[in-house]
Short mmCIF file of C-alpha atoms and ligand atoms in Angstrom, two decimals:
data_model
loop_
_atom_site.label_atom_id
_atom_site.label_comp_id
_atom_site.label_asym_id
_atom_site.label_seq_id
_atom_site.Cartn_x
_atom_site.Cartn_y
_atom_site.Cartn_z
CA MET L 1 -34.70 15.54 63.85
CA GLY L 2 -32.50 17.59 66.11
CA GLU L 3 -33.87 16.07 69.12
CA HIS L 4 -31.84 12.77 69.66
CA ASN L 5 -28.54 15.05 69.76
CA MET L 6 -30.20 17.20 72.59
CA ALA L 7 -27.47 18.12 75.67
CA PHE L 8 -30.89 18.91 77.34
CA GLU L 9 -33.66 15.91 78.63
CA LEU L 10 -36.83 16.45 78.21
CA ARG L 11 -38.66 18.18 81.28
CA THR L 12 -41.39 17.57 82.71
CA LEU L 13 -43.74 20.46 83.52
CA GLY L 14 -44.41 20.67 87.09
CA LYS L 15 -46.33 17.86 88.45
CA THR L 16 -47.78 17.18 85.42
CA SER L 17 -47.53 13.88 83.47
CA ILE L 18 -46.21 15.89 80.16
CA LYS L 19 -42.49 15.93 79.08
CA LEU L 20 -41.29 19.35 76.93
CA THR L 21 -38.29 20.17 75.22
CA ALA L 22 -36.89 22.02 77.49
CA LEU L 23 -37.44 25.16 75.17
CA GLY L 24 -40.29 26.03 73.43
CA LEU L 25 -41.10 28.66 70.53
CA GLY L 26 -42.92 32.09 71.98
CA ALA L 27 -45.28 33.17 69.97
CA TRP L 28 -46.02 37.08 70.79
CA GLN L 29 -44.25 37.89 67.50
CA PHE L 30 -47.06 36.20 65.69
CA SER L 31 -49.57 38.69 66.50
CA GLN L 32 -49.68 40.08 63.00
CA GLY L 33 -49.86 43.70 64.11
CA GLN L 34 -53.13 43.19 66.34
CA GLY L 35 -54.70 43.61 69.02
CA LEU L 36 -53.45 45.70 72.27
CA VAL L 37 -50.17 44.28 72.68
CA GLY L 38 -49.90 42.98 68.70
CA GLY L 39 -47.61 45.90 67.63
CA PHE L 40 -44.91 45.64 69.64
CA TRP L 41 -43.62 43.16 66.87
CA PRO L 42 -43.33 43.80 63.04
CA THR L 43 -46.41 42.21 61.17
CA LEU L 44 -45.36 38.51 59.96
CA ASP L 45 -46.89 37.06 56.65
CA ASP L 46 -48.20 33.05 56.63
CA GLU L 47 -45.27 32.43 54.86
CA LEU L 48 -42.51 33.71 56.95
CA ILE L 49 -44.59 32.02 60.17
CA ALA L 50 -44.67 28.92 59.05
CA HIS L 51 -40.48 29.56 57.92
CA ILE L 52 -39.81 30.27 61.76
CA VAL L 53 -42.07 27.41 63.09
CA GLN L 54 -40.53 25.07 60.56
CA GLU L 55 -36.40 26.32 61.78
CA ALA L 56 -37.94 25.68 65.67
CA TRP L 57 -39.32 22.30 65.00
CA MET L 58 -36.55 20.78 62.59
CA GLY L 59 -34.32 21.95 65.70
CA GLY L 60 -36.26 19.57 68.05
CA ILE L 61 -38.52 22.25 69.56
CA ARG L 62 -41.56 20.74 70.22
CA TRP L 63 -43.91 22.89 72.31
CA PHE L 64 -45.58 27.02 71.58
CA ASP L 65 -46.77 29.52 73.98
CA THR L 66 -49.41 32.11 72.77
CA ALA L 67 -52.07 34.05 74.19
CA GLU L 68 -55.51 35.25 73.86
CA ILE L 69 -54.18 38.87 74.09
CA TYR L 70 -51.39 38.21 71.11
CA GLY L 71 -53.34 39.67 68.39
CA HIS L 72 -56.84 38.27 69.92
CA GLY L 73 -56.16 35.40 68.66
CA ALA L 74 -54.29 36.38 65.57
CA SER L 75 -51.14 34.47 67.14
CA GLU L 76 -53.20 31.15 67.76
CA ARG L 77 -54.14 31.38 64.76
CA ALA L 78 -50.82 31.80 62.78
CA LEU L 79 -49.38 29.28 64.82
CA SER L 80 -52.32 26.75 64.08
CA LYS L 81 -52.27 27.29 60.25
CA ALA L 82 -48.24 27.30 60.15
CA LEU L 83 -48.37 23.87 62.25
CA LYS L 84 -51.01 22.46 59.10
CA THR L 85 -49.15 24.18 56.57
CA LEU L 86 -46.39 21.67 57.90
CA GLN L 87 -48.40 19.03 58.54
CA ILE L 88 -47.95 18.77 62.23
CA SER L 89 -50.20 16.71 63.90
CA SER L 90 -51.66 17.25 67.21
CA ASP L 91 -50.74 14.78 68.44
CA GLU L 92 -46.57 15.75 67.98
CA VAL L 93 -46.90 19.12 69.33
CA MET L 94 -47.89 20.54 72.57
CA ILE L 95 -49.67 24.19 72.48
CA ALA L 96 -49.72 26.61 76.13
CA THR L 97 -51.98 29.57 75.37
CA LYS L 98 -53.32 32.39 77.89
CA TRP L 99 -56.31 33.55 78.99
CA TRP L 100 -56.25 37.49 79.20
CA PRO L 101 -57.93 39.15 83.04
CA VAL L 102 -57.65 42.19 82.14
CA GLY L 103 -61.70 43.77 83.25
CA ARG L 104 -62.78 40.51 83.34
CA THR L 105 -64.72 38.27 85.49
CA TYR L 106 -64.24 34.74 86.22
CA ARG L 107 -66.77 33.32 83.93
CA SER L 108 -65.33 34.29 81.13
CA LEU L 109 -62.16 32.54 82.00
CA GLY L 110 -63.59 29.22 80.94
CA ALA L 111 -66.17 31.28 78.02
CA SER L 112 -62.98 31.85 76.27
CA VAL L 113 -62.00 27.77 75.64
CA PRO L 114 -64.35 27.29 72.49
CA ARG L 115 -62.76 30.41 71.16
CA ARG L 116 -59.19 29.36 72.02
CA LEU L 117 -59.94 26.06 70.19
CA GLN L 118 -61.51 27.47 67.36
CA SER L 119 -58.66 30.15 67.01
CA LEU L 120 -56.13 26.83 67.82
CA GLN L 121 -58.06 25.01 64.31
CA GLY L 122 -58.45 21.71 66.02
CA TYR L 123 -54.80 21.68 68.03
CA PRO L 124 -55.90 21.06 71.79
CA ILE L 125 -54.89 23.76 74.40
CA THR L 126 -52.29 21.31 76.52
CA LEU L 127 -51.68 24.09 79.07
CA TYR L 128 -54.07 27.09 80.08
CA GLN L 129 -52.27 29.74 82.06
CA ILE L 130 -53.83 32.77 83.48
CA HIS L 131 -51.69 35.44 81.78
CA GLN L 132 -51.49 38.24 84.92
CA PRO L 133 -53.04 38.06 88.29
CA TRP L 134 -55.43 41.11 87.50
CA ALA L 135 -58.89 39.71 86.88
CA LEU L 136 -62.08 41.32 88.59
CA SER L 137 -62.55 37.49 90.31
CA SER L 138 -61.25 36.12 93.50
CA LEU L 139 -58.91 33.81 93.04
CA LYS L 140 -60.64 31.10 94.46
CA ALA L 141 -63.46 31.67 91.89
CA GLN L 142 -60.79 31.25 88.95
CA ALA L 143 -59.18 28.33 90.73
CA GLU L 144 -62.78 26.70 90.57
CA ALA L 145 -63.02 28.06 86.98
CA LEU L 146 -59.80 26.08 86.33
CA ILE L 147 -61.08 23.27 87.82
CA HIS L 148 -64.37 22.36 85.52
CA LEU L 149 -61.71 22.56 82.55
CA LEU L 150 -59.34 20.29 83.80
CA ARG L 151 -62.16 17.93 85.51
CA GLU L 152 -63.81 18.31 81.96
CA LYS L 153 -60.95 17.76 79.69
CA LEU L 154 -61.25 20.93 77.98
CA VAL L 155 -57.78 21.67 78.40
CA TYR L 156 -55.15 19.21 79.79
CA ALA L 157 -53.04 21.47 82.22
CA ALA L 158 -53.61 24.36 84.37
CA GLY L 159 -51.02 27.69 84.71
CA VAL L 160 -50.45 31.07 85.83
CA SER L 161 -48.12 33.91 84.77
CA ASN L 162 -46.86 37.09 86.80
CA PHE L 163 -48.19 35.84 89.89
CA SER L 164 -46.50 36.77 93.12
CA ALA L 165 -45.25 33.78 95.99
CA PRO L 166 -48.41 33.91 97.59
CA ALA L 167 -50.99 34.04 94.99
CA MET L 168 -48.87 31.00 93.35
CA ARG L 169 -49.23 29.39 96.35
CA GLU L 170 -52.63 30.07 97.15
CA MET L 171 -53.52 28.80 93.32
CA ALA L 172 -51.50 25.82 93.78
CA HIS L 173 -53.69 24.81 97.09
CA ARG L 174 -56.90 25.55 95.59
CA LEU L 175 -56.15 23.13 92.95
CA ASN L 176 -54.17 20.57 94.45
CA ASP L 177 -57.31 20.20 97.30
CA ALA L 178 -59.22 19.40 93.69
CA GLY L 179 -56.57 16.72 92.71
CA PHE L 180 -54.73 18.66 90.53
CA PRO L 181 -51.72 20.32 89.95
CA LEU L 182 -50.53 24.31 89.13
CA ALA L 183 -48.74 23.37 86.58
CA SER L 184 -46.94 26.25 86.21
CA ASN L 185 -45.77 29.91 86.70
CA GLN L 186 -44.63 31.85 83.18
CA MET L 187 -42.35 35.05 84.82
CA ARG L 188 -39.25 37.15 83.11
CA PHE L 189 -36.22 35.40 83.80
CA ASN L 190 -32.91 36.01 81.77
CA LEU L 191 -29.31 36.77 82.62
CA LEU L 192 -30.45 40.64 83.21
CA ASP L 193 -33.53 39.96 85.18
CA ARG L 194 -33.21 37.77 87.72
CA SER L 195 -35.81 39.20 90.29
CA ILE L 196 -37.89 35.95 91.06
CA GLU L 197 -34.66 34.37 92.56
CA LYS L 198 -35.11 37.71 95.16
CA ASN L 199 -39.14 37.79 95.75
CA GLY L 200 -39.49 33.91 96.85
CA VAL L 201 -41.33 33.50 93.49
CA LEU L 202 -38.51 30.75 92.64
CA ASN L 203 -38.05 28.94 96.06
CA GLU L 204 -41.54 28.60 96.44
CA ALA L 205 -42.18 27.39 92.76
CA GLU L 206 -39.70 24.49 93.74
CA ASN L 207 -41.53 23.95 97.49
CA LEU L 208 -44.63 23.43 95.32
CA GLY L 209 -43.14 21.81 92.18
CA VAL L 210 -44.36 24.23 90.06
CA ALA L 211 -42.39 24.76 86.76
CA ILE L 212 -41.16 28.18 86.04
CA ILE L 213 -41.47 29.07 82.51
CA ALA L 214 -39.21 31.78 81.63
CA TYR L 215 -40.35 34.60 79.76
CA SER L 216 -38.34 37.42 77.77
CA PRO L 217 -35.53 34.77 78.00
CA LEU L 218 -33.36 37.29 75.67
CA GLN L 219 -34.19 40.68 77.38
CA GLN L 220 -36.30 41.10 74.49
CA GLY L 221 -33.20 40.46 72.25
CA LEU L 222 -30.65 42.80 74.44
CA LEU L 223 -29.03 39.69 75.33
CA SER L 224 -27.97 38.73 71.56
CA GLY L 225 -26.14 41.75 71.62
CA LYS L 226 -26.92 43.47 68.59
CA PHE L 227 -28.45 46.27 70.26
CA HIS L 228 -24.16 46.59 71.22
CA GLN L 229 -23.46 47.46 67.66
CA ALA L 230 -22.46 50.79 66.44
CA GLY L 231 -25.52 51.76 64.32
CA THR L 232 -28.48 49.10 65.33
CA HIS L 233 -31.10 50.66 67.63
CA PRO L 234 -34.67 48.94 68.42
CA THR L 235 -37.03 49.98 66.53
CA GLY L 236 -41.32 49.90 68.04
CA PHE L 237 -42.04 50.03 71.71
CA ARG L 238 -38.90 48.90 72.74
CA ARG L 239 -37.06 52.11 71.65
CA TRP L 240 -38.65 53.57 74.81
CA SER L 241 -37.63 50.80 77.15
CA PRO L 242 -34.81 51.75 79.83
CA TYR L 243 -33.09 48.57 78.93
CA MET L 244 -32.31 49.78 75.90
CA SER L 245 -30.83 53.33 77.15
CA LYS L 246 -27.06 54.34 76.22
CA LYS L 247 -26.24 54.06 79.44
CA TYR L 248 -27.78 50.64 80.10
CA LEU L 249 -26.30 49.11 76.98
CA ALA L 250 -22.70 50.81 78.07
CA ARG L 251 -23.38 48.56 81.70
CA THR L 252 -24.33 45.47 80.04
CA ARG L 253 -21.45 45.14 77.48
CA PRO L 254 -19.01 43.60 79.72
CA LEU L 255 -21.35 40.55 79.90
CA ILE L 256 -22.25 40.60 75.95
CA ASP L 257 -18.73 40.69 75.37
CA LEU L 258 -18.30 37.65 77.33
CA LEU L 259 -21.28 35.36 76.16
CA GLY L 260 -19.53 35.98 72.59
CA GLU L 261 -16.13 34.95 73.59
CA MET L 262 -18.04 32.04 75.81
CA GLY L 263 -19.72 31.17 72.50
CA GLN L 264 -16.60 31.27 70.60
CA ARG L 265 -15.67 27.51 71.88
CA TYR L 266 -18.78 26.06 70.97
CA HIS L 267 -19.41 27.83 67.53
CA LYS L 268 -22.38 29.58 69.23
CA THR L 269 -23.78 33.25 69.63
CA ALA L 270 -24.21 35.38 72.49
CA ALA L 271 -28.03 34.55 72.33
CA GLN L 272 -27.58 30.84 72.39
CA VAL L 273 -24.95 30.99 75.44
CA SER L 274 -27.17 33.44 77.57
CA LEU L 275 -29.89 30.34 76.89
CA ASN L 276 -28.13 27.81 77.75
CA TRP L 277 -27.52 29.96 80.89
CA ILE L 278 -31.19 29.36 81.89
CA LEU L 279 -31.29 26.25 80.85
CA SER L 280 -27.97 24.95 83.05
CA ALA L 281 -29.34 27.28 86.26
CA HIS L 282 -32.19 25.04 87.23
CA PRO L 283 -33.00 22.05 85.69
CA GLN L 284 -36.80 22.06 85.87
CA MET L 285 -37.01 25.17 83.90
CA LEU L 286 -38.15 25.96 81.22
CA ALA L 287 -38.10 29.17 78.72
CA ILE L 288 -39.78 30.12 75.42
CA PRO L 289 -37.84 32.56 73.46
CA GLY L 290 -39.26 34.30 70.49
CA ALA L 291 -38.32 34.94 66.85
CA THR L 292 -39.10 37.62 63.70
CA LYS L 293 -37.13 35.54 61.45
CA PRO L 294 -35.83 31.61 60.44
CA GLU L 295 -32.55 32.36 61.13
CA GLN L 296 -32.81 32.97 64.60
CA ALA L 297 -35.41 30.54 65.29
CA ARG L 298 -32.65 27.83 63.95
CA GLN L 299 -30.58 29.35 66.33
CA LEU L 300 -33.16 29.32 69.37
CA ALA L 301 -33.12 25.62 68.73
CA ASP L 302 -29.27 24.63 68.38
CA THR L 303 -29.16 25.91 71.90
CA LEU L 304 -30.57 22.40 72.97
CA SER L 305 -27.44 21.10 71.17
CA PHE L 306 -24.84 22.36 73.85
CA ARG L 307 -24.06 23.13 77.97
CA LEU L 308 -22.02 25.20 79.26
CA SER L 309 -19.55 23.96 81.72
CA GLU L 310 -20.01 24.67 85.54
CA ASP L 311 -17.27 27.43 85.82
CA GLU L 312 -19.10 28.86 82.62
CA TYR L 313 -21.89 29.13 84.37
CA GLN L 314 -20.60 30.23 87.50
CA THR L 315 -18.89 32.89 85.66
CA LEU L 316 -21.91 34.24 83.83
CA THR L 317 -23.73 34.49 87.11
CA ASN L 318 -20.90 36.49 88.91
CA LEU L 319 -20.88 38.51 85.79
CA SER L 320 -24.77 38.47 85.95
CA ASP L 321 -24.59 39.59 89.81
CA LYS L 322 -22.52 42.28 89.93
CA ILE L 323 -24.16 44.32 86.32
CA ILE L 324 -27.88 43.81 88.36
CA SER L 325 -26.53 44.52 91.82
CA LYS L 326 -24.83 48.23 90.40
CA SER L 327 -28.72 48.59 88.03
CA ARG L 328 -30.27 48.73 91.67
CA LYS L 329 -28.32 51.47 93.06
N1 NAP D 401 -46.64 36.42 80.24
C1 NAP D 401 -46.25 36.81 79.76
O1 NAP D 401 -46.38 38.28 80.30
C2 NAP D 401 -45.45 37.39 78.94
C3 NAP D 401 -44.28 38.30 78.42
C4 NAP D 401 -43.73 38.40 77.33
C5 NAP D 401 -43.42 37.57 76.37
N2 NAP D 401 -43.79 36.40 77.14
C6 NAP D 401 -44.10 35.13 76.08
O2 NAP D 401 -42.12 34.98 76.07
C7 NAP D 401 -42.00 34.84 74.16
C8 NAP D 401 -40.89 35.48 74.20
O3 NAP D 401 -40.45 36.67 75.00
P1 NAP D 401 -40.52 37.88 74.67
O4 NAP D 401 -40.77 38.24 72.89
O5 NAP D 401 -40.96 39.21 75.21
O6 NAP D 401 -38.57 38.25 74.37
P2 NAP D 401 -37.26 37.55 73.79
O7 NAP D 401 -37.94 36.16 73.86
O8 NAP D 401 -36.34 37.55 74.92
O9 NAP D 401 -37.10 38.00 72.48
C9 NAP D 401 -37.18 37.99 71.71
C10 NAP D 401 -36.65 38.99 70.52
O10 NAP D 401 -35.19 38.69 70.74
C11 NAP D 401 -34.37 38.56 69.34
N3 NAP D 401 -34.12 37.51 68.88
C12 NAP D 401 -34.35 35.94 68.66
N4 NAP D 401 -33.29 35.57 68.29
C13 NAP D 401 -32.34 35.80 68.24
C14 NAP D 401 -31.37 35.33 67.68
N5 NAP D 401 -31.21 33.98 67.43
N6 NAP D 401 -30.15 36.53 67.80
C15 NAP D 401 -30.98 37.82 67.59
N7 NAP D 401 -31.91 38.74 68.17
C16 NAP D 401 -32.79 36.95 68.70
C17 NAP D 401 -35.51 39.16 68.26
O11 NAP D 401 -35.70 40.53 68.04
P3 NAP D 401 -36.09 40.87 66.60
O12 NAP D 401 -37.62 40.93 66.38
O13 NAP D 401 -36.07 42.50 66.92
O14 NAP D 401 -35.00 40.81 65.31
C18 NAP D 401 -36.53 38.32 68.55
O15 NAP D 401 -38.35 38.87 68.32
C19 NAP D 401 -42.96 35.70 73.81
O16 NAP D 401 -42.99 35.09 72.45
C20 NAP D 401 -44.31 35.19 74.49
O17 NAP D 401 -44.60 33.89 74.27
C21 NAP D 401 -44.83 36.04 78.04
#
C-alpha cells in the first residue's frame, strides 16, 4: 500500500503517543444532507462514500475526522459503514470525532460519548474534540469532563477546535495538571488563510506541544483552481462565500497559476501542491482535506508521495503573503 513510498513520515499527535499519517480525510462531506451543517455538501450514497474511503485508504491515509454535528451522527455512521464494508478493522484505523457545544453544558460532553460510539459501530474514538469554544459551561468544567473520559479510557486523547491561544493554553494546563496532554487544536489553515500565524495560536501550540490539525486546507476547493476556470461555479452554500467572489478569484489567480506550474514538475495538481505546502510549512502539523469524489480522495492521498523543495515552498509562501496582505487592505 501507498504508505511505504511516503515522502512524509508519520507524525505524532501533540504530546500523545499516537502516530498518524500527515493527512487524514475530513468526513464533513459524509453528512448525507442531514443536520445543521449537513446541507453544505451534496448527499453522497453509501457506495460512493465507501469508494472515497477506499481511495484514501489505498493511498495510505489511516485516519478520518468526523463530528456529531455532521448530520447528527450521519457522517460517523457513513464512515464506519464504509470502513466495515472495506473490512478495515478498528486496530488499523483512527477516528477523530467532535462534541458540538452550542447551547449545551459540560454534562453533554460526556453524555454524548455513548451516542458517538453507537454511531461509530464498534470503532473507538481515538481523538475526542470540543468543536467550538462556545459551550454554556466554563473551560474548567469542560476540562474536568474530558479528564473523566480520559481516566475511564472512553477516548484515547482529547483535543479542541477553533480555540484561541488563551483558551487553548487554559485547557492544556488544566489537562496537564491531571496528567494528560491536550493533543490538538483543529484550526482553519491554508495558503489563503494563515490567521493562526498572526493571532498567537500557532506559536502557543508549538510552545505547549499541541498539534495543529489544519481544516479547510484547500479553502473548500478554491485552491484546486477549479472555480478559476471559465464556466465553473460553486454550488450550495459556497456560492455566497466572499472567497468565491469574482474579485477574490481574480486576486488569487496568480497563486493558482503558480501551483499548477509547480505541479507539472511532479505530475501533480494545484490541490496536491497546496496541501504539500501545508505539510512542509510546519513539521508537526496535520491536515484533513475533504472529498466528494473518489478521484479527489486518490489525489489527496497521493500528496504524501512527493515533497516540495525549500525554494518552491518559499516562493509559494511569498506569493501567499502578498495576496493575504492585499486582502486585508
Ligand atoms: N473544526 C471545524 O470547525 C471544521 C470546519 C470545517 C471543516 N472541518 C473538517 O475539515 C475537513 C475539510 O475541510 P473542508 O471540507 O471545509 O474544506 P477542504 O478540504 O478545503 O475542501 C474540500 C473540497 O475541496 C474539493 N476537492 C477536494 N479534493 C480535490 C481535488 N483533488 N481536486 C479538486 N477539488 C478537490 C471538493 O469540493 P467539491 O465537493 O466541490 O468537489 C471537496 O469537497 C472537513 O471534512 C471536516 O472534517 C472542520
